[in-house]
CSV table of C-alpha atoms and ligand atoms in Angstrom, one decimal:
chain,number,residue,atom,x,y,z
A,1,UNK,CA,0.0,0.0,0.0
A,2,UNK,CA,1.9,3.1,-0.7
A,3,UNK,CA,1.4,6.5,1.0
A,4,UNK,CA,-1.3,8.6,-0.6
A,5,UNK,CA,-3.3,5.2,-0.2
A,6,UNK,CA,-3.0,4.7,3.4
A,7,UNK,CA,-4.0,8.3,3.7
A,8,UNK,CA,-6.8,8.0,2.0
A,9,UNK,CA,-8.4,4.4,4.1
A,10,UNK,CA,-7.5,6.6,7.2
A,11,UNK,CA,-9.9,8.8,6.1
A,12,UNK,CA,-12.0,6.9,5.5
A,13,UNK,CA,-11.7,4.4,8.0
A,14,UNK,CA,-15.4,4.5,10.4
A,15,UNK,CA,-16.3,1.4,12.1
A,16,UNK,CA,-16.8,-0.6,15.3
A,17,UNK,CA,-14.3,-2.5,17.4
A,18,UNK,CA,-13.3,-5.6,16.3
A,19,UNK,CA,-12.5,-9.1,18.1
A,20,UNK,CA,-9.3,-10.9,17.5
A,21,UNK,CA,-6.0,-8.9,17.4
A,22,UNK,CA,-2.8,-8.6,19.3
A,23,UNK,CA,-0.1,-5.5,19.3
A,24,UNK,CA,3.1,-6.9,18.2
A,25,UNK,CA,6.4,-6.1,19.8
A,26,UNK,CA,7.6,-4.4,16.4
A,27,UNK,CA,4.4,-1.8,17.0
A,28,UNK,CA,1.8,-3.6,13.9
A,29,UNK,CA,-0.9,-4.6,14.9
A,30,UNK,CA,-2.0,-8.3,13.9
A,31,UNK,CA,-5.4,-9.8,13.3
A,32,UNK,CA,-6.2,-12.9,14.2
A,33,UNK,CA,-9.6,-13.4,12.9
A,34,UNK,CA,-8.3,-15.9,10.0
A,35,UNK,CA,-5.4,-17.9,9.2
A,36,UNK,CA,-3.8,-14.9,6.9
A,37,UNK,CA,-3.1,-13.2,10.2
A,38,UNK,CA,-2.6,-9.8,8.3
A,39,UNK,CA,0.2,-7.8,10.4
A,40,UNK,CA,-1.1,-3.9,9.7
A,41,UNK,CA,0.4,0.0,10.7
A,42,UNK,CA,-2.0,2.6,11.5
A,43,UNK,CA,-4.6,3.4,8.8
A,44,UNK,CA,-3.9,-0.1,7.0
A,45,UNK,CA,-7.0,-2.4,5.9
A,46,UNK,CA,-6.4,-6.0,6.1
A,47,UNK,CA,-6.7,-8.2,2.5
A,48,UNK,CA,-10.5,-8.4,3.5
A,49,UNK,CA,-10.5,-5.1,3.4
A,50,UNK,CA,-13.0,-4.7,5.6
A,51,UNK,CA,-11.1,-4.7,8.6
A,52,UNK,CA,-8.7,-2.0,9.4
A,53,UNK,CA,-6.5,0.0,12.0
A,54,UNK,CA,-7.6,2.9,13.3
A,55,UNK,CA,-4.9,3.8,16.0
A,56,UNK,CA,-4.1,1.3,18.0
A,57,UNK,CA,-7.8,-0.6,17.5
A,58,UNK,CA,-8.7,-2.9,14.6
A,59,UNK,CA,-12.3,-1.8,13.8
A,60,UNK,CA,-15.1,-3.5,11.4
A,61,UNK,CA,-16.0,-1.0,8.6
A,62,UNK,CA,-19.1,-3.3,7.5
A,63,UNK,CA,-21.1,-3.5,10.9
A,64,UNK,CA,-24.8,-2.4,10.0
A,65,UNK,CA,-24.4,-2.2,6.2
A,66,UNK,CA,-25.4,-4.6,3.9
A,67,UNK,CA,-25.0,-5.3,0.1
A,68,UNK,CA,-28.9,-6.4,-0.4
A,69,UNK,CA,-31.5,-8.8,1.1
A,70,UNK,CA,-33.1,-11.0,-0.8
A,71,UNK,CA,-35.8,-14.2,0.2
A,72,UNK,CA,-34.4,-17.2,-0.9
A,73,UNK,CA,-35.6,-21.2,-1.0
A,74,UNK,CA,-33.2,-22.8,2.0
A,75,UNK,CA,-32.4,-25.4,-0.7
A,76,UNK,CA,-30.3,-22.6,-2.6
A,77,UNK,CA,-27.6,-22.2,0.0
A,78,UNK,CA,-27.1,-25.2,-1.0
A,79,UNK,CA,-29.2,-27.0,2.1
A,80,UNK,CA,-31.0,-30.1,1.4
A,81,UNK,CA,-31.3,-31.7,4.8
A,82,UNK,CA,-32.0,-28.3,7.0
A,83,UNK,CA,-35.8,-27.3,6.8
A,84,UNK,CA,-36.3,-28.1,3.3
A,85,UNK,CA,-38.7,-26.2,1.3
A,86,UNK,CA,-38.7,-23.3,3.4
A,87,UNK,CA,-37.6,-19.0,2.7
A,88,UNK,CA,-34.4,-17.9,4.4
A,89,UNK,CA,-33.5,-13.8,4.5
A,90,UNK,CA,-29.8,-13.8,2.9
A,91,UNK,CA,-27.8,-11.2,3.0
A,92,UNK,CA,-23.7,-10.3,2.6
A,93,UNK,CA,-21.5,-7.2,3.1
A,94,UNK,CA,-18.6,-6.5,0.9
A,95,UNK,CA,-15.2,-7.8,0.9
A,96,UNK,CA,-13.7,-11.5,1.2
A,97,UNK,CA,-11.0,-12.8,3.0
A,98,UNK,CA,-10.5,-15.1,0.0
A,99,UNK,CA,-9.0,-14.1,-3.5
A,100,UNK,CA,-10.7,-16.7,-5.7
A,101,UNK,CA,-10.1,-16.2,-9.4
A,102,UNK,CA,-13.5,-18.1,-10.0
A,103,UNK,CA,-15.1,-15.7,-7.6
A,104,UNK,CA,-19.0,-16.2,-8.8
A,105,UNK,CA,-20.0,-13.0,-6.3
A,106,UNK,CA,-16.6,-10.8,-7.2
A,107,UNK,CA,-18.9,-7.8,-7.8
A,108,UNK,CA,-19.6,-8.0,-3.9
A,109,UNK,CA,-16.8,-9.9,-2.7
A,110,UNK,CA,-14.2,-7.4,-4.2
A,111,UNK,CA,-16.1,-4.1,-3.5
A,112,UNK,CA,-13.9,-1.7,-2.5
A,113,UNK,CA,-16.1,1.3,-2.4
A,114,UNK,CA,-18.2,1.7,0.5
A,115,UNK,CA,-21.0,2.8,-1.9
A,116,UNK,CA,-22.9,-0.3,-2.5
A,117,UNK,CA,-23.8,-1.4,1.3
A,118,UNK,CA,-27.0,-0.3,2.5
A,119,UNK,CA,-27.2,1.4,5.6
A,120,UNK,CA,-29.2,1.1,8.4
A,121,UNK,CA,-29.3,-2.7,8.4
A,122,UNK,CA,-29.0,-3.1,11.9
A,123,UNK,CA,-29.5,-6.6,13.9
A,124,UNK,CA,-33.0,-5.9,15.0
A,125,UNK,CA,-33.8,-4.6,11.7
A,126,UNK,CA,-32.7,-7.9,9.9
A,127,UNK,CA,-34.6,-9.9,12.6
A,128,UNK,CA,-37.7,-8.0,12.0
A,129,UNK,CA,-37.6,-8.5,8.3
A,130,UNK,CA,-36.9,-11.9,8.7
A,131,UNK,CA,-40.2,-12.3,10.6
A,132,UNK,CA,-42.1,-10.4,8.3
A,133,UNK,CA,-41.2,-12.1,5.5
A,134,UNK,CA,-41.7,-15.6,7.3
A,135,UNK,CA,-38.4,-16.3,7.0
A,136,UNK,CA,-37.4,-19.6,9.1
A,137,UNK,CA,-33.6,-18.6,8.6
A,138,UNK,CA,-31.4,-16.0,8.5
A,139,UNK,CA,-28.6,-16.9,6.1
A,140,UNK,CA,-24.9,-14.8,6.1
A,141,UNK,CA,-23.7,-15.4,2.5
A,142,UNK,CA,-22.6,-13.5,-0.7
A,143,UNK,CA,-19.3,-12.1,0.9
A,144,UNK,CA,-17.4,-14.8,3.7
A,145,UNK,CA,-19.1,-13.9,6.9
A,146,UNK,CA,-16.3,-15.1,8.6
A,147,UNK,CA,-14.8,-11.2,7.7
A,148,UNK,CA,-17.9,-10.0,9.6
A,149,UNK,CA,-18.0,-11.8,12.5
A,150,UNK,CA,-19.2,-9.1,15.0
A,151,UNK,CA,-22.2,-8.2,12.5
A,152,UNK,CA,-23.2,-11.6,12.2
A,153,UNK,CA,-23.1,-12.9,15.6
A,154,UNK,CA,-25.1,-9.9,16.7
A,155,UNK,CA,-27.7,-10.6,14.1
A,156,UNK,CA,-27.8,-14.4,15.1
A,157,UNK,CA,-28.2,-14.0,18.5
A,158,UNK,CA,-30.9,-11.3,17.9
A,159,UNK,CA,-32.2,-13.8,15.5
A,160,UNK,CA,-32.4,-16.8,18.1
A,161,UNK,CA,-34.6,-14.6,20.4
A,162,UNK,CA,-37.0,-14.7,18.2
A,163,UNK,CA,-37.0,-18.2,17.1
A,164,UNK,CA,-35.4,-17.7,13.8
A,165,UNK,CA,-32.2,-20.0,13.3
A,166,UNK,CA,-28.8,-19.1,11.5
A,167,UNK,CA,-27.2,-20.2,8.4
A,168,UNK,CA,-23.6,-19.6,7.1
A,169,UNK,CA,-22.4,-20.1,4.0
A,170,UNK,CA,-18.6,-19.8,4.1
A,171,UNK,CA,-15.5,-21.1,2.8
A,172,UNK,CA,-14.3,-21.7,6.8
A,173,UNK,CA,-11.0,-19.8,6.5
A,174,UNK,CA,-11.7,-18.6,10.3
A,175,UNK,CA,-8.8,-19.1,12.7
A,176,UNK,CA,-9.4,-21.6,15.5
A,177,UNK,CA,-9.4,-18.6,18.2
A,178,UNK,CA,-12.2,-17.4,16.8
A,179,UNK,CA,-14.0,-20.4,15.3
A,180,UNK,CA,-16.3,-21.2,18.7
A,181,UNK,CA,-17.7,-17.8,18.6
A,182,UNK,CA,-18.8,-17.9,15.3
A,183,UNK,CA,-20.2,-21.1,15.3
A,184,UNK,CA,-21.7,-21.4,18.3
A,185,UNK,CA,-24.1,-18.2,16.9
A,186,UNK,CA,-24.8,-20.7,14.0
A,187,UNK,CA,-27.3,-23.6,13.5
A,188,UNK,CA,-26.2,-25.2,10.0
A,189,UNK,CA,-23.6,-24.3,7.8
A,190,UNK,CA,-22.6,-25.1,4.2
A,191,UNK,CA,-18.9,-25.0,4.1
A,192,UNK,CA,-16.9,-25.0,0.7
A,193,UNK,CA,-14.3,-27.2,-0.1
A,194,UNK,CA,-13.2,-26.1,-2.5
A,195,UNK,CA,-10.4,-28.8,-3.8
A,196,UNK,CA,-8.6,-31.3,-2.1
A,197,UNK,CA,-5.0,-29.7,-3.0
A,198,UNK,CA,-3.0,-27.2,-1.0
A,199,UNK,CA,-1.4,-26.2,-4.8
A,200,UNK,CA,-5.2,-25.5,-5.7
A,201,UNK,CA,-5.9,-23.4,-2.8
A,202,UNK,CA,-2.6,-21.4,-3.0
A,203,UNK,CA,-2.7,-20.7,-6.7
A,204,UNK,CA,-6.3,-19.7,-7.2
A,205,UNK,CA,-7.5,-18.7,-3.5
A,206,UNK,CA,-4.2,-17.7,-2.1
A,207,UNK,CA,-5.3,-19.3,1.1
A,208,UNK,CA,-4.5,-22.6,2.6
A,209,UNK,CA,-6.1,-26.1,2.4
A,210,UNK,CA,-5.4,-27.0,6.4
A,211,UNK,CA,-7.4,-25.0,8.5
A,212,UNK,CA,-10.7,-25.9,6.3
A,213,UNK,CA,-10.2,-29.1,7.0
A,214,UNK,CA,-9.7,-28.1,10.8
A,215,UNK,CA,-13.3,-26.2,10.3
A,216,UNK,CA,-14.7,-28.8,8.9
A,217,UNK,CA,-13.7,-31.4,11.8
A,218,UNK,CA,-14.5,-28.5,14.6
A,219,UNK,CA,-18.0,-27.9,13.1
A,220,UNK,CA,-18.8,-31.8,12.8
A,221,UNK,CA,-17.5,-32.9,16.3
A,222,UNK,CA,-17.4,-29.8,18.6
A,223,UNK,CA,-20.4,-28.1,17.6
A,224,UNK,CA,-24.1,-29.3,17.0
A,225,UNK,CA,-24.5,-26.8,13.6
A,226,UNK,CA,-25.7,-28.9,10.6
A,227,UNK,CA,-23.2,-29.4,8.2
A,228,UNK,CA,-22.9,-29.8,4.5
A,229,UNK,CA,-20.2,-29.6,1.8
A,230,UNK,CA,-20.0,-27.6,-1.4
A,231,UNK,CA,-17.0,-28.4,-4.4
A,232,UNK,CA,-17.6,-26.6,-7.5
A,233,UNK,CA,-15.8,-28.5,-9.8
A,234,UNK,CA,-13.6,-26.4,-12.4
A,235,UNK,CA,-12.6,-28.4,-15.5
A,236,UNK,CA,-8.9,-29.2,-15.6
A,237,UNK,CA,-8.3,-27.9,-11.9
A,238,UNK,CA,-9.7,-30.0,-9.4
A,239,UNK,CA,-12.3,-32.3,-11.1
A,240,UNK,CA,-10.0,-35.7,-11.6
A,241,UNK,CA,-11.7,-38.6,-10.2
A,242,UNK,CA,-8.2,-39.5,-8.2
A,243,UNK,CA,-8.7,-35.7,-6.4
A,244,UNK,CA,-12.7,-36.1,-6.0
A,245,UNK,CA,-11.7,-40.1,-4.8
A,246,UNK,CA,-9.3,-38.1,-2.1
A,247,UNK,CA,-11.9,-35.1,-1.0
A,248,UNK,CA,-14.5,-38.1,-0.3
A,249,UNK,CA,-12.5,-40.8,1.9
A,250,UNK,CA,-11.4,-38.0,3.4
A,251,UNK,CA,-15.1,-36.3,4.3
A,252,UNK,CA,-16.5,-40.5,4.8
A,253,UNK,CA,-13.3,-41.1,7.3
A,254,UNK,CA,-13.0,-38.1,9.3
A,255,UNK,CA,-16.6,-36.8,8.9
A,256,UNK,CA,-18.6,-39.7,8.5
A,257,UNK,CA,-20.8,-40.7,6.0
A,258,UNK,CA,-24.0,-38.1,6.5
A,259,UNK,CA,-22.4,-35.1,5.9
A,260,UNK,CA,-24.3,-34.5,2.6
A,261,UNK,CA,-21.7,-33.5,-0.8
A,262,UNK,CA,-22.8,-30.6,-3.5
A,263,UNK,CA,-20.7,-30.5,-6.5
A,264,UNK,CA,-21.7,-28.0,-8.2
A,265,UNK,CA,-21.1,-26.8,-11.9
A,266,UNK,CA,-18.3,-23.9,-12.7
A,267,UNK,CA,-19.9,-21.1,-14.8
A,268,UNK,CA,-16.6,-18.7,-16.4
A,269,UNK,CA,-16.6,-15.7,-14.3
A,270,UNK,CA,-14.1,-13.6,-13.1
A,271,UNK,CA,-10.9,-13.6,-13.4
A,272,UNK,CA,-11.4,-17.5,-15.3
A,273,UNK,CA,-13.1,-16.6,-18.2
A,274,UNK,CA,-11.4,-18.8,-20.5
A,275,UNK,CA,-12.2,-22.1,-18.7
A,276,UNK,CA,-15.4,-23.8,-19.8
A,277,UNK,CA,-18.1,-24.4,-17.3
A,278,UNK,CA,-18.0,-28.0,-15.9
A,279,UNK,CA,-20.1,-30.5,-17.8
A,280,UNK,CA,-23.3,-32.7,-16.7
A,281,UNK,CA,-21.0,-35.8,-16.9
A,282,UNK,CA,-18.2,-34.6,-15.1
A,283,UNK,CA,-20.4,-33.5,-12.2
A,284,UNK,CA,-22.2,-36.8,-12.2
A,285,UNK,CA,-19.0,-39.0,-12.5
A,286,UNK,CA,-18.1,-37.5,-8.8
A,287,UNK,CA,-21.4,-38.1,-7.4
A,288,UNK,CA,-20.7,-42.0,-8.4
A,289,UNK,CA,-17.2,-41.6,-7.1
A,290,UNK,CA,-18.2,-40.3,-3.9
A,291,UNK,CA,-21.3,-42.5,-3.3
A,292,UNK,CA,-18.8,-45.4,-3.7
A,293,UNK,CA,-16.8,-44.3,-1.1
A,294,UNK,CA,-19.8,-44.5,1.1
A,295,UNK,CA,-21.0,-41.4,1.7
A,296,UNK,CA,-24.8,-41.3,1.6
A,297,UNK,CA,-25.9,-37.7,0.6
A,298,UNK,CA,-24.5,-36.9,-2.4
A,299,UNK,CA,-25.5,-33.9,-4.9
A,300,UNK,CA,-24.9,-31.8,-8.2
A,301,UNK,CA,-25.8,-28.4,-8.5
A,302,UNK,CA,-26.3,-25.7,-11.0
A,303,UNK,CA,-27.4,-27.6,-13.4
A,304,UNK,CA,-30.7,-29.8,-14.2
A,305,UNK,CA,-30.6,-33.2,-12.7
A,306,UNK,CA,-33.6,-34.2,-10.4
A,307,UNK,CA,-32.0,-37.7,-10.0
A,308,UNK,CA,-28.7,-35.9,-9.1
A,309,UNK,CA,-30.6,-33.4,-6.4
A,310,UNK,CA,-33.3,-35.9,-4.8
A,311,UNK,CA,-32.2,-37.7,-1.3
A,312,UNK,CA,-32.9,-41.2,-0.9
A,313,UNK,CA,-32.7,-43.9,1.8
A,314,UNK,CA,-29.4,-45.0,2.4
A,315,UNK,CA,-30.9,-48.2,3.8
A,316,UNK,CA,-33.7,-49.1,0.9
A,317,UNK,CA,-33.1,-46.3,-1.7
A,318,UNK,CA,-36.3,-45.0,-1.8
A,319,UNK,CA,-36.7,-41.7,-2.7
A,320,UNK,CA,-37.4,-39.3,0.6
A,321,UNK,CA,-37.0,-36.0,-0.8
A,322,UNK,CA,-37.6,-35.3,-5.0
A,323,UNK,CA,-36.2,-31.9,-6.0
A,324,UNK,CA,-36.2,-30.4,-9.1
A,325,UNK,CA,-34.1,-27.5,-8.7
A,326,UNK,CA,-35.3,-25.4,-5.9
A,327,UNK,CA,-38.7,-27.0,-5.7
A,328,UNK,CA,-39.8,-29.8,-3.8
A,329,UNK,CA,-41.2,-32.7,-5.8
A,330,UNK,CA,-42.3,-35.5,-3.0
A,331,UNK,CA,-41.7,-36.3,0.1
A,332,UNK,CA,-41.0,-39.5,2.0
A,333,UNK,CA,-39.9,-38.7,5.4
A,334,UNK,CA,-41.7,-39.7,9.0
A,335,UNK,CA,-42.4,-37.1,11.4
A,336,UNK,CA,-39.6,-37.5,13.2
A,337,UNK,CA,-37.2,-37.7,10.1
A,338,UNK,CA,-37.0,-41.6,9.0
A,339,UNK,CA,-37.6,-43.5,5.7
A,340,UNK,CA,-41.8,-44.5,5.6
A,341,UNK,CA,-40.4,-47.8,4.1
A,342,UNK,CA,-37.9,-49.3,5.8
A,343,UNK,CA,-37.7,-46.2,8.9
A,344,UNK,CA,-34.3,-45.7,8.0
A,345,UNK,CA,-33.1,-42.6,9.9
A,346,UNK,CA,-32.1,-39.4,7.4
A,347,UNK,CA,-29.8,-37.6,9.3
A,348,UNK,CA,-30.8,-33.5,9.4
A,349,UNK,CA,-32.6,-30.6,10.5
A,350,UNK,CA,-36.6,-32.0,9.3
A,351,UNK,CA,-40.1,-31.4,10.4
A,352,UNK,CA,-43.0,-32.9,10.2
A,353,UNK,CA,-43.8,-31.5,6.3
A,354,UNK,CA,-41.7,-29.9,4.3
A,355,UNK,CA,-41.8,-26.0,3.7
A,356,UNK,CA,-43.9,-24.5,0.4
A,357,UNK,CA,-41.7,-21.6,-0.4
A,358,UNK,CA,-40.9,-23.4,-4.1
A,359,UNK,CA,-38.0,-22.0,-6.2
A,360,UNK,CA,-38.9,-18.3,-5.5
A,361,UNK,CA,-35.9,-15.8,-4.8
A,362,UNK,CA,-37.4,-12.4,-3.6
A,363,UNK,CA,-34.6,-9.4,-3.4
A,364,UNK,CA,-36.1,-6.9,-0.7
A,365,UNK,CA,-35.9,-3.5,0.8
A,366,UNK,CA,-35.5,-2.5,4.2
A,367,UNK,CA,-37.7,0.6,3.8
A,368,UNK,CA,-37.9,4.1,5.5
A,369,UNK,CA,-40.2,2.5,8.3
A,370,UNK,CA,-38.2,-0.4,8.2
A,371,UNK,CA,-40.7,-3.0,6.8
A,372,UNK,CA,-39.5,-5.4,4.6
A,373,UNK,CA,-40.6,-4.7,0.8
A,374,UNK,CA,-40.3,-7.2,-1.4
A,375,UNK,CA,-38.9,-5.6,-4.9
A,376,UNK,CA,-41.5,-6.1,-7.6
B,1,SF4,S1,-10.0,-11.2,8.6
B,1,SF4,FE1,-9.2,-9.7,7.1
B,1,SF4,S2,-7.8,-8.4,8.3
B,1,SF4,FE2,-8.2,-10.3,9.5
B,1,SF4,S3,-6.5,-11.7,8.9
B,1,SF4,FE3,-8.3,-12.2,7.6
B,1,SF4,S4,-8.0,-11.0,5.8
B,1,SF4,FE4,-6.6,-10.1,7.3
């Protein structure tokens, strides 16, 4: 960052006080909010660039600003075994604490101007819309919300209060200091995982495979959030059956076998325009590969494949849950979550019926009074 730079985010820099830094001996301050550990002088933002110095504080510049809302089916998360069939408020902020060069949200991942976050999006304003808009879940997604922390919590604990559960959608590059706070605000999460190679991860993300996996283990055995797994597979990068073979012994051995798998298909974007987008076949290739590792709950996504996105039995194979898309097709489940044929338990987050909010995705205001409008 050179000088006229730093002057300039000094200036700018307005926020509230974040968790997770120390002063270092040689007078930076360093945050430790996730694994890049980002070691910053006064009036420096971190690579999120969200979080900044402001003196000797780190403050959150996001905290009550939002990039939109928008009413979404659970199932598009992706969530198939948490409430299916019923409308979670999503929202993001700006920024990302990754650098993905297939970034599908870069407009809102790489914002750098402060200009597109809505303001006045505070917790109780979000829980209010959420209950207007019947709303089961609040969902943090669009931008990491590991890089917002504070916001999110604040909103999720406002959120529980009011019987309304928490969803994150994240790629779990969260450092272990501050991974029980987050999660412990959190009732399901879809995690990416992105490839099963720390080359991948360095080259395209500039992040690290390790600590996912630690994520993934600390969500699955320290935490009681629902947990499921997204791979979008990009053609040529991380889509050979010996890599997919690898990602799913390791999810079936350290996981276990009910942690439900999306792959889901590449669209060129970004800054990997000039890779095609991943064929049907190659995305139903892995869903053989990793059913025959054992794992039970295994899906394809962004594309059309309502074999490929239905959940069955993993006792008789009956189909429990058709899906086409977003929208829920049948349903085969007991009240209390087991197969009607062979009563089979589906492991997940399930009611007694499924939700009827179908494949509609709603954007919404927060307006002058604060009601929720839903944008026509
Ligand atoms: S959260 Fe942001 S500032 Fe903190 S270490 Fe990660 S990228 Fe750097």
């Amino acid at each position: 960052m050179n000088k006229s730079e730093t002057a300039q985010s000094r200036d700018a820099l307005d926020g509230v006080p974040a968790r997770y830094w120390q002063k270092l001996a040689d007078g930076r301050i360093q945050c430790d909010l996730c694994p890049r550990y980002c070691k910053l002088h006064d009036g420096q933002r971190g690579l999120c660039f969200v979080r900044a110095r402001r003196g000797n504080e780190m403050l959150l510049t996001t905290y009550g600003r939002s990039s939109g809302f928008c009413i979404d089916p659970i199932e598009k998360k992706p969530l198939n075994h948490f409430l299916p069939g019923t409308p979670v408020l999503s929202f993001g902020t700006a920024g990302c604490n990754l650098t993905c060069k297939f970034c599908q949200n870069w407009d809102i991942s790489k914002a750098r101007g402060d200009d597109r976050l809505q303001s006045d999006a505070a917790p109780e304003i979000i829980v209010r819309a959420a209950q207007e808009t019947g709303s089961r879940a609040i969902a943090y997604t669009y931008n990491d919300p590991v890089i917002f922390l504070e916001y999110a919590v604040d909103v999720a604990n406002a959120a529980r209060e009011q019987g309304i559960r928490n969803v994150a959608v994240t790629a779990g590059y969260i450092s272990d200091k501050a991974r029980e706070e987050f999660f412990s605000a959190m009732d399901a999460a879809n995690v990416d995982l992105k490839a099963f190679t720390d080359s991948y991860y360095r080259a395209l993300c500039s992040a690290k495979l390790k600590p996912i996996l630690e994520t993934l283990e600390y969500i699955k055995h320290e935490t009681g959030v629902w947990l499921e797994i997204t791979t979008l597979l990009i053609p040529g990068h991380n889509d050979s059956p010996a890599e997919i073979t690898a990602l799913s012994e390791w999810i079936m051995d350290r996981l276990g076998p009910d942690v439900p798998l999306h792959f889901s298909a590449f669209h060129p974007d970004w800054k990997m325009r000039d890779v095609p987008g991943t064929p049907a076949a190659t995305l139903s290739l892995a869903r053989d590969i990793a059913k025959n590792t054992g794992l039970r709950h295994v899906y394809t996504g962004n594309v059309q494949d309502e074999a490929g996105q239905s959940t069955y039995c993993h006792a008789c194979g009956r189909c429990l849950i058709g899906r086409n898309w977003y929208e829920i097709t049948s349903w085969a489940l007991t009240e209390n979550g087991c197969c009607r044929s062979c009563g089979a338990m589906c492991e997940g987050v399930f009611e007694e019926r499924p939700g009827s909010w179908g494949a509609r995705r709603i954007p919404i205001t927060l307006g002058g009074g604060h009601h929720a409008v839903a944008q026509p």
